[in-house]
Structure formats: structure tokens, C-alpha cells
CSV table of C-alpha atoms in Angstrom, one decimal:
chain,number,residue,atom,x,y,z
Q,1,UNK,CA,-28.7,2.4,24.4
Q,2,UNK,CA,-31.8,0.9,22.5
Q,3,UNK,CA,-30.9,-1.6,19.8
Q,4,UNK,CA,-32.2,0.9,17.5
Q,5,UNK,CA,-30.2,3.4,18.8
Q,6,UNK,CA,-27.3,1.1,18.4
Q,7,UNK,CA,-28.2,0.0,15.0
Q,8,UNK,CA,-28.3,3.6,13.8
Q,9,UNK,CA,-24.4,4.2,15.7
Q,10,UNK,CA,-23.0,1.1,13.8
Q,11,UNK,CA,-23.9,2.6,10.7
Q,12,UNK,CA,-22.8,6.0,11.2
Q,13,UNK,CA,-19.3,4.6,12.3
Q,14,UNK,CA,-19.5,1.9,9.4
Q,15,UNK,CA,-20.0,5.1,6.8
Q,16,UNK,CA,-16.2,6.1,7.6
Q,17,UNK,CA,-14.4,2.6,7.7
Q,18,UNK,CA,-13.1,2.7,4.4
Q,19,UNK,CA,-11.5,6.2,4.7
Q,20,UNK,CA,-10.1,5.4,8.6
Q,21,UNK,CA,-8.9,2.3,6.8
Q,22,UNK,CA,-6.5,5.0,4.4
Q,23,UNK,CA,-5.6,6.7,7.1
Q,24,UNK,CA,-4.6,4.1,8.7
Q,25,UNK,CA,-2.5,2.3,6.3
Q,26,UNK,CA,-0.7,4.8,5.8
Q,27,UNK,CA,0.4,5.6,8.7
Q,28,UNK,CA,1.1,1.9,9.1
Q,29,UNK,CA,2.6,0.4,6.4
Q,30,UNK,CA,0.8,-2.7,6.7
Q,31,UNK,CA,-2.9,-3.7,5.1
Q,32,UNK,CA,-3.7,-6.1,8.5
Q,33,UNK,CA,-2.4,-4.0,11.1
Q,34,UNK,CA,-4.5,-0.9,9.5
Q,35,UNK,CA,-7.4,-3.4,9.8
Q,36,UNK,CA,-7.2,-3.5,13.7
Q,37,UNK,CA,-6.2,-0.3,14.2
Q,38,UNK,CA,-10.1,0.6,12.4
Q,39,UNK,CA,-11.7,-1.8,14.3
Q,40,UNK,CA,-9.8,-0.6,17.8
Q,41,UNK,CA,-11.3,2.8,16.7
Q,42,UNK,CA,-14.7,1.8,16.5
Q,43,UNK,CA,-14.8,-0.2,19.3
Q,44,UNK,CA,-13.5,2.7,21.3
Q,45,UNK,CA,-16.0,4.9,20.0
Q,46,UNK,CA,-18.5,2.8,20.5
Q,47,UNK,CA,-17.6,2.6,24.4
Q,48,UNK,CA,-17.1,6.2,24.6
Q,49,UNK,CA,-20.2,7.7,22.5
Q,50,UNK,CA,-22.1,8.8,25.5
Q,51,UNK,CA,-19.2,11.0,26.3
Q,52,UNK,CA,-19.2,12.3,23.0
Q,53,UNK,CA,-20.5,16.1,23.1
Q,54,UNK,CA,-20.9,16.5,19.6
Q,55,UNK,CA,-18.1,19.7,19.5
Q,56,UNK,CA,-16.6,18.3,16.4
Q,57,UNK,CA,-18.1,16.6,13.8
Q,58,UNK,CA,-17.8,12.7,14.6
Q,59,UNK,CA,-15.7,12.3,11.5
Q,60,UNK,CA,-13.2,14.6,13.3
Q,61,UNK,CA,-13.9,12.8,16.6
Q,62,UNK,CA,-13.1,9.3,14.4
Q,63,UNK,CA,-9.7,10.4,13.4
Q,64,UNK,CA,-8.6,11.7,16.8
Q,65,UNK,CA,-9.3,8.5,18.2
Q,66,UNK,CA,-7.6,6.7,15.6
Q,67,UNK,CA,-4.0,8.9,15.3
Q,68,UNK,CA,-4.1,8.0,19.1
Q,69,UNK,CA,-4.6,4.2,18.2
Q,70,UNK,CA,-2.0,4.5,15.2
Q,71,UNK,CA,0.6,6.7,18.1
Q,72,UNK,CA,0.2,4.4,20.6
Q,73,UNK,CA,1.3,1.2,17.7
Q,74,UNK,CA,3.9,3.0,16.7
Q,75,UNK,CA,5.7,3.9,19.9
Q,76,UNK,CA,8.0,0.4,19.5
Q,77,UNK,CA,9.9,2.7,16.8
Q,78,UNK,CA,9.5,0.0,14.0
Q,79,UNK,CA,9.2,1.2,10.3
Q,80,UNK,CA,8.3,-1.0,7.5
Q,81,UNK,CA,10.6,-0.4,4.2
Q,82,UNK,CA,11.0,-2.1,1.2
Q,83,UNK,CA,14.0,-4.1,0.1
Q,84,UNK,CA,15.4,-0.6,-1.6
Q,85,UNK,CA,14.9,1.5,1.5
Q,86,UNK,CA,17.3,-1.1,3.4
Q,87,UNK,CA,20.3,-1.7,1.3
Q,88,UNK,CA,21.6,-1.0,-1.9
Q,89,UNK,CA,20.8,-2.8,-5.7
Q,90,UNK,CA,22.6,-6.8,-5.2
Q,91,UNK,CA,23.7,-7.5,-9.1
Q,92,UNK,CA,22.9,-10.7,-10.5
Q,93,UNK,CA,25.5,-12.2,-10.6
Q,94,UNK,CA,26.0,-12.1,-6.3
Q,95,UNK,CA,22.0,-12.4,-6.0
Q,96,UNK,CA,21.0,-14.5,-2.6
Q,97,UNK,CA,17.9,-14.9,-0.8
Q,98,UNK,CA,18.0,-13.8,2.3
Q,99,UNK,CA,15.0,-13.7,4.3
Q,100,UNK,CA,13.9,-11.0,6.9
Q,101,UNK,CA,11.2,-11.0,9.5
Q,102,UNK,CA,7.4,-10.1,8.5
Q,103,UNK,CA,7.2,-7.0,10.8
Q,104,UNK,CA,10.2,-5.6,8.5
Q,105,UNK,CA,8.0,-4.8,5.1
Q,106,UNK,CA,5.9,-2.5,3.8
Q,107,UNK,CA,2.3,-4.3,2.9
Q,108,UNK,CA,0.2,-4.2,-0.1
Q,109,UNK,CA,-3.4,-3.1,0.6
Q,110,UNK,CA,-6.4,-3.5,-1.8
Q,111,UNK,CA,-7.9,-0.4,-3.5
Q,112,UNK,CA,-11.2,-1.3,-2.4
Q,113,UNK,CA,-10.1,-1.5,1.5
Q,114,UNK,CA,-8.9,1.9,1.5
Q,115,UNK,CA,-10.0,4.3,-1.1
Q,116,UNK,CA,-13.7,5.7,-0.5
Q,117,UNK,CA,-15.5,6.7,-3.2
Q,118,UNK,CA,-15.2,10.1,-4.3
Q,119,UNK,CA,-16.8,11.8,-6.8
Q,120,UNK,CA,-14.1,14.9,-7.5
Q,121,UNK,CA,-11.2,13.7,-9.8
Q,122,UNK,CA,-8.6,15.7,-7.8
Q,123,UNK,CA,-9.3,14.2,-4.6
Q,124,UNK,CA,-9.8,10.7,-6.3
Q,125,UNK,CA,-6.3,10.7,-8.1
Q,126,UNK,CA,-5.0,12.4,-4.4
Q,127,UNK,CA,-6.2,9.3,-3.0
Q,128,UNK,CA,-4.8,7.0,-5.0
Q,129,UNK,CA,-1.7,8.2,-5.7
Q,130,UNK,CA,-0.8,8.4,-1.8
Q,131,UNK,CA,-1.3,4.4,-1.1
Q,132,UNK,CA,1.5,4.2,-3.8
Q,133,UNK,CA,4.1,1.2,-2.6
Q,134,UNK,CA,7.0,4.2,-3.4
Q,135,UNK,CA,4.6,7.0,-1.3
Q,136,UNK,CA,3.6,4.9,2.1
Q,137,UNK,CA,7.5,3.9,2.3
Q,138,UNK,CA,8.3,7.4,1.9
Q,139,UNK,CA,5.6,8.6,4.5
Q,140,UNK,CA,7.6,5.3,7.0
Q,141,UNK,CA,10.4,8.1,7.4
Q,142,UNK,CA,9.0,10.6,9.3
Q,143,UNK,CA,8.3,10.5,12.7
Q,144,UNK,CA,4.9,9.5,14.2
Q,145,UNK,CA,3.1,13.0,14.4
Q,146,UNK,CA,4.7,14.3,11.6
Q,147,UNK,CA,3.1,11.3,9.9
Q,148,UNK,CA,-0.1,12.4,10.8
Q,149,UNK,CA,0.0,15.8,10.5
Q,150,UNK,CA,1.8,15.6,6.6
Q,151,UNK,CA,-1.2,12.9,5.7
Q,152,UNK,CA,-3.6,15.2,7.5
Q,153,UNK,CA,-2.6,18.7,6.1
Q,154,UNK,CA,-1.7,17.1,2.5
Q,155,UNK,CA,-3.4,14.3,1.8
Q,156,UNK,CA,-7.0,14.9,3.6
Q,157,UNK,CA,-6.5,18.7,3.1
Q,158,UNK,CA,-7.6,19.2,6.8
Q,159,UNK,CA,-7.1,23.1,8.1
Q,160,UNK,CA,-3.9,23.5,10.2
Q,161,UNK,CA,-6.7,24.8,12.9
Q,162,UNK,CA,-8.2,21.3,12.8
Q,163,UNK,CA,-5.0,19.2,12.7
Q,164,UNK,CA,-4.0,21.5,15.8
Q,165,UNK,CA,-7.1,20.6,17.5
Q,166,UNK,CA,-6.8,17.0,17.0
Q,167,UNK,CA,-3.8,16.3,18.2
Q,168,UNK,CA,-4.1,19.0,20.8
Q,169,UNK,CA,-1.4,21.3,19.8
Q,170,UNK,CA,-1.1,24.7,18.5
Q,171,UNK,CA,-1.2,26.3,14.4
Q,172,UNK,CA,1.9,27.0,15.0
Q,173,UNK,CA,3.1,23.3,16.1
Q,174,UNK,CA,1.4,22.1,13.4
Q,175,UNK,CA,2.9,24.2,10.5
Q,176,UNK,CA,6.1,23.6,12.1
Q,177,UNK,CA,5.7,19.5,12.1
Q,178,UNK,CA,4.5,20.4,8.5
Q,179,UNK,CA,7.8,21.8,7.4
Q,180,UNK,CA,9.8,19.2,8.8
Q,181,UNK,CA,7.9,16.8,7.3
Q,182,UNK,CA,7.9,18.1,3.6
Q,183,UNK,CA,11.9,18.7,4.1
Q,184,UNK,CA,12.6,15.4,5.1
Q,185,UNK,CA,9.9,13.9,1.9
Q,186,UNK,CA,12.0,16.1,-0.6
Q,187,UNK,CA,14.9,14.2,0.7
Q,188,UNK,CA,13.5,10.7,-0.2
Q,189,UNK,CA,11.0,11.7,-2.5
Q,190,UNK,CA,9.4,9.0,-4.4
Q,191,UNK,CA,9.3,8.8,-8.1
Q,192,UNK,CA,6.1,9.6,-9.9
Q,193,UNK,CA,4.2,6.9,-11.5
Q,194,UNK,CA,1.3,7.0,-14.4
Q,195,UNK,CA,-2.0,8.0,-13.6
Q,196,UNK,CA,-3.9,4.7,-13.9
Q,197,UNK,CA,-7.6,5.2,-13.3
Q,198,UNK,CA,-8.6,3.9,-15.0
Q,199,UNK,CA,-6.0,2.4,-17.3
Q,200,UNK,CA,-5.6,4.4,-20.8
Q,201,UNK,CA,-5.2,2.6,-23.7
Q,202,UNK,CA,-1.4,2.3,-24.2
Q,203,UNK,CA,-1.4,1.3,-20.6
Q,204,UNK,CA,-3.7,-1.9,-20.9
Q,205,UNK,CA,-1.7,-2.6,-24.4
Q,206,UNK,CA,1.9,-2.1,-22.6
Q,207,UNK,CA,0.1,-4.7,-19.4
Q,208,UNK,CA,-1.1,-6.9,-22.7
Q,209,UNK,CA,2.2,-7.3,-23.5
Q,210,UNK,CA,3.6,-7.6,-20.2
Q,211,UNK,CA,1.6,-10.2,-19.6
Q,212,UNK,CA,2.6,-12.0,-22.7
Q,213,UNK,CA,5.9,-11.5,-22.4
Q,214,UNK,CA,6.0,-13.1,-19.2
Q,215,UNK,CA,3.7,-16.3,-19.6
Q,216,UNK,CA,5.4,-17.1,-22.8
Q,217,UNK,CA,8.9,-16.6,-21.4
Q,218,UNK,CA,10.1,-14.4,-23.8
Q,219,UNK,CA,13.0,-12.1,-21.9
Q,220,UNK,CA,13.9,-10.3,-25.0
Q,221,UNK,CA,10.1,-8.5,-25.2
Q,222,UNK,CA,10.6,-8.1,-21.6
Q,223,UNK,CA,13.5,-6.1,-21.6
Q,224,UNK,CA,11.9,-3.8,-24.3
Q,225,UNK,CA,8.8,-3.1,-21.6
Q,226,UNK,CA,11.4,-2.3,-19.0
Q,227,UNK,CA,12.9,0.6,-18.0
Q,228,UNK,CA,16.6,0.7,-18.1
Q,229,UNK,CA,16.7,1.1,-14.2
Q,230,UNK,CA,13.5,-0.8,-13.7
Q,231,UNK,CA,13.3,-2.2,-10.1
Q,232,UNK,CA,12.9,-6.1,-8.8
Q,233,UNK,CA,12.1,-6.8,-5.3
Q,234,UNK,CA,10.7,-10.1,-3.8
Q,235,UNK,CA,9.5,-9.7,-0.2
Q,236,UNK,CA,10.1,-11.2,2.4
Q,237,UNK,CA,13.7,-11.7,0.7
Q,238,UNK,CA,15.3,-8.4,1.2
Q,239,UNK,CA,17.5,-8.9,-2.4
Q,240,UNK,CA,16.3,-6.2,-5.2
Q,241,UNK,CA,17.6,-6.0,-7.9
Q,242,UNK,CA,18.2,-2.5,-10.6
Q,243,UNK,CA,18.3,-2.6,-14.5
Q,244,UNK,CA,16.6,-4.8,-17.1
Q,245,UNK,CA,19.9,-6.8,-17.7
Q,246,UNK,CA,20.0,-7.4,-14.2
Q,247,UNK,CA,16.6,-8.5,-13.8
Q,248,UNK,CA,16.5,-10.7,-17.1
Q,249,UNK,CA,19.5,-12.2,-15.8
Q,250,UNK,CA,17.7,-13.1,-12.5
Q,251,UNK,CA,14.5,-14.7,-14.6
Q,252,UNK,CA,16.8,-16.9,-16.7
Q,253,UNK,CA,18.8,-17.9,-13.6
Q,254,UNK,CA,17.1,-18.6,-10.4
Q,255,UNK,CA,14.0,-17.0,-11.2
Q,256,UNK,CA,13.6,-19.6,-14.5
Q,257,UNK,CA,11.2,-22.0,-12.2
Q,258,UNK,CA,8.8,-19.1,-13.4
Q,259,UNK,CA,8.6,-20.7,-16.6
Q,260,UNK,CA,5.2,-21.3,-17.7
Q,261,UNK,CA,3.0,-19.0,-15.1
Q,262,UNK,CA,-0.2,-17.3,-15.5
Q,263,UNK,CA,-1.4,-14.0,-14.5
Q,264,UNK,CA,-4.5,-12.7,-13.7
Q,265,UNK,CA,-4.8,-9.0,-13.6
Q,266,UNK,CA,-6.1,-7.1,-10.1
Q,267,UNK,CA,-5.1,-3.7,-8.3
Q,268,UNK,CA,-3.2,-2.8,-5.3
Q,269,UNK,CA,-1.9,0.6,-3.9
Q,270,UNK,CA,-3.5,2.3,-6.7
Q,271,UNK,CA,-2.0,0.4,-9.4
Q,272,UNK,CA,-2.2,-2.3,-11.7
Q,273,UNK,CA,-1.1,-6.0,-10.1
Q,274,UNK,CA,-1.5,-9.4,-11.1
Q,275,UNK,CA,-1.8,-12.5,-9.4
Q,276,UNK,CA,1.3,-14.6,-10.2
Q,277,UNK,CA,0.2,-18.5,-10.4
Q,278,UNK,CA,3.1,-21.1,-10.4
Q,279,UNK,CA,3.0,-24.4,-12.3
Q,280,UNK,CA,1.7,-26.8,-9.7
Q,281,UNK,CA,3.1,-30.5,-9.4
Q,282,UNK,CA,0.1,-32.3,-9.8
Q,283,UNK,CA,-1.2,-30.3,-12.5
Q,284,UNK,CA,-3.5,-26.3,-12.5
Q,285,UNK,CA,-1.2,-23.6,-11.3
Q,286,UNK,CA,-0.4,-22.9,-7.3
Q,287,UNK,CA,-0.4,-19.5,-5.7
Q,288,UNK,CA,3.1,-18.0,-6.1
Q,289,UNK,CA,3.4,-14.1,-5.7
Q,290,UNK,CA,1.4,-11.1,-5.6
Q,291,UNK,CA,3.0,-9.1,-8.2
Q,292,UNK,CA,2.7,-4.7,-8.2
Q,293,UNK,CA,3.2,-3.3,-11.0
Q,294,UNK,CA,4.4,0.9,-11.2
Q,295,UNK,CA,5.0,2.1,-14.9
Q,296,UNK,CA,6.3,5.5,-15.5
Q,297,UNK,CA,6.5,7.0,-18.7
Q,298,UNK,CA,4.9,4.3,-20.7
Q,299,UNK,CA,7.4,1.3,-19.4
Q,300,UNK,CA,7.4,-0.9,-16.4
Q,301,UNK,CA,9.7,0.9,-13.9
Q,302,UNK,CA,9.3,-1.5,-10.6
Q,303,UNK,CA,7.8,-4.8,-9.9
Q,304,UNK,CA,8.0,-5.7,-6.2
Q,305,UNK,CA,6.7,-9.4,-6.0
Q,306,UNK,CA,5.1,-10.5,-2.8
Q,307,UNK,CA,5.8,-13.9,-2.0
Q,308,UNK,CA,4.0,-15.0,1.2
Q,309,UNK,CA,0.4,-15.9,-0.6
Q,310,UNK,CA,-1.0,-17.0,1.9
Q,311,UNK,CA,-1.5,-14.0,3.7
Q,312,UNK,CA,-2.4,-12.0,0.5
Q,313,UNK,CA,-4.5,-13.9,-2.3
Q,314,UNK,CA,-7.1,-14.0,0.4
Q,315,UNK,CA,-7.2,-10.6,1.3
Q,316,UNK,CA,-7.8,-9.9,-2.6
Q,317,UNK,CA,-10.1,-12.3,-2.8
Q,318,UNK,CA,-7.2,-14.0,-5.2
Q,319,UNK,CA,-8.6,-17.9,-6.3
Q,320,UNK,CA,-6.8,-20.6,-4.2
Q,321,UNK,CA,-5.8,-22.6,-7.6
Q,322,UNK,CA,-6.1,-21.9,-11.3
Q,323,UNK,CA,-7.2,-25.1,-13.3
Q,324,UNK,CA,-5.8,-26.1,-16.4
């Protein structure tokens, strides 16, 4: 191959990263292992073009390759979950940190790495509602193909004919794996969140005063942001906690060494987040949590707090320190 034939090829793979990327994820769970499942797909395109006979589109030919890719990592049987989807609400008042390995949790994933940019609303709010934290956990349930064939058929609105075709199968295999998979959703449905692109204007106030609220410490303005079920989680602890009072009670207990925090506002899974910043010892503010934020119905309903910054302010492009 010429080096401008291979120039042109790395572009025409590059134009569908982003959207293999989605795919990917959520078929996953996790932002990083989505990341090398993309690249493992372009690099096995790249060594298999010439056998490429152009009978699908290459867009088609790119998604094969990567449901194989995405099969083939999920054949250990491992699901990721989120503290709710492996135990029941801990109240406060018997609250302990209890650790559990990386592999176990569900990831948060930047908007940017995974959303492409579409022009038509519909398939833009599509898009973003499906990399929901709630959504991808629910998606974890399902079997492998169903996985693919649910995100194919109802996120990506492929044809049953072309789902069937990719994973080598018949219509009626597909519709069938289609089914299942909506039966088994229905079951552990995730709850609906606010549409938040972009973020209305009682949205950014209600975030204003979150914000506020938080910094400043003051737990009674909390509470009135809060749903009265309203959800806490902190991975990689697998404690979460359910209710306002509960979670207030957690902030003025253990959780009081967030006194005096900042956050700085960014977006994850199609949603508003913040960067949580700890008081440092020696002065600025230390990296201390990634924190998602899902509001339904004009309150905060869940705030699932991810604790291991190290592997996620730099994937959001998160400073290392806040100064003074």
C-alpha cells in the first residue's frame, strides 16, 4: 500500500472512532477498555483491508469487526455494576467502606469520547441518553449478543436485516435476541433523567445552587435540592447510600472532611458532573472525586462520586491542582 494510499485509509477509519468508541462503551461498561477495543478494531482493519470486498459499506464492515472484538472481551462473563446493582441501600448509621476490585464498576466516559456529532435532535438526545450511568448498567444485564443486537436495533436504529448480517444470523434470530432483550430491560429499567443539552435555565440555577450548597457546607439547602430517595454511591467502595436524610447524615459524619471543596463544572455520560477538589495539606485543593450528577424532575436524584482520580481527571482533561 502507498503512503498515500495509507494516509487516505487512516482517515477513513479515523472518521468513525468516535461513534465505535459509543458502541463500544457500551457494550463495555468501562471508558479505557472501550478505548482498546477501538483501537483493536482499527488495527484489524487495517491488516485485513485488502481482504475487504467492499459488500457492505466499511461502516458496517467496522462494527462487525468490533462486536467480534467486544464478544471475544466479554467471554470471561464479567459485568460491571454500580454499588446499587450489587447490594441493597446501607443506612447511615451502619455505613462502612468497603472496597471492591477495579474490574467490578461501571466507568464514566467523556461526552466528547463517545458522542459524534449529529445534526438531528432525535438521534442527538438518542445518543446521549444511552451512555446514561443508569442506561449502560442496565445494558450490563443482558447477555453478550443481546447486548449488541438491543444497542444495534435501538440505539443505532440498524435494520434487523443488517444486524442479522453482522453477526451472521438470521431476521428471525435477531428479532428473537431483540425480545429477550427488551423483556429483560423492562425488568431493570432505569429511571428517566432530564434532558440536559444543553442545560435549561432552571437546570444551571438548580446546579448554581448545588454547587453552593455544597462548597459552603450548608446541608440544610442540600436537602432541599435532593430528592427524597436521591442516591449516593462512591466507587470503588461498594456502600450507597438512599434518601436525603441518609445522605446528609453521611456528609456530616464521615463524609465532613469534604468541608471546604470546590467544584468545577464538566460532563460525563450525557450529564452534568463536576470535578470535586479536596482541601490540600500544604495549601490549593487536591483531586478528590469525579462527581455525576442525574436530576429528574427538577432535583438532584443520584450522585455517584468517583474516587480513583487518578485514572479519571486525566481522561477529562480535569487540572492536576486548583490554586488558591
Amino acid at each position: 500500500m502507498s503512503d498515500l494510499a495509507a494516509t487516505d485509509l487512516d482517515a477513513r477509519l479515523e472518521r468513525h472512532r468516535t461513534e465505535l468508541a459509543g458502541y463500544c462503551y457500551r457494550m463495555l461498561g468501562s471508558s479505557f477498555e472501550a478505548e482498546d477495543a477501538v483501537q483493536d478494531t482499527m488495527v484489524r482493519a487495517w491488516r485485513s483491508f485488502d481482504r475487504f470486498e467492499g459488500r457492505s459499506s466499511l461502516r458496517s464492515w467496522l462494527y462487525r469487526i468490533a462486536t467480534n472484538v467486544c464478544l471475544d472481551m466479554l467471554s470471561a462473563g464479567n459485568r460491571r455494576a454500580r454499588p446499587m446493582d450489587l447490594s441493597d441501600a446501607t443506612p447511615v448509621a451502619r455505613a462502612a467502606l468497603n472496597a471492591r476490585p477495579e474490574a467490578a464498576w461501571l466507568e464514566p466516559v467523556p461526552d466528547g469520547r463517545v458522542l459524534p456529532s449529529l445534526v438531528d435532535p432525535a438521534e442527538k438526545a438518542v445518543e446521549r441518553e444511552t451512555i446514561r450511568l443508569a442506561f449502560v448498567a442496565a445494558l450490563q444485564h443482558l447477555p453478550p449478543k443481546q447486548r449488541a443486537v438491543l444497542i444495534l436495533r435501538e440505539v443505532l436504529a440498524w435494520k434487523a436485516s443488517e444486524v442479522a448480517e453482522l453477526l451472521e444470523t438470521t431476521v428471525a434470530s435477531v428479532n428473537s435476541a431483540l425480545q429477550r432483550a427488551r423483556s429483560t430491560l423492562a425488568e431493570c429499567a432505569p429511571a428517566d433523567t432530564d434532558a440536559a443539552d444543553p442545560l435549561d435555565e432552571e437546570q444551571q440555577k438548580l446546579l448554581a445552587r448545588y454547587v453552593a450548597a455544597f462548597e459552603g457546607y450548608d446541608m440544610e439547602a442540600l436537602t432541599a435540592l435532593l430528592h427524597e430517595d436521591a442516591t449516593l454511591s462512591m466507587p470503588p467502595y461498594d456502600l450507597w447510600l438512599c434518601g436525603h436524610d441518609n445522605i446528609v447524615g453521611w456528609m456530616l459524619g464521615v463524609g465532613s472532611v469534604c468541608r471546604g471543596s470546590r467544584l468545577v463544572p464538566t460532563v460525563a455520560n450525557g450529564t452534568p458532573a463536576f470535578a470535586h477538589y479536596h482541601p490540600g495539606e500544604a495549601g490549593g485543593f487536591d483531586p478528590w472525586a469525579l462527581m455525576v450528577i442525574e436530576i429528574t424532575d427538577g432535583r438532584v436524584a443520584g450522585i455517584t462520586s468517583f474516587l480513583d482520580t487518578e485514572r479519571w481527571f486525566p481522561l477529562f482533561d480535569l487540572p492536576k491542582r486548583l490554586e488558591e
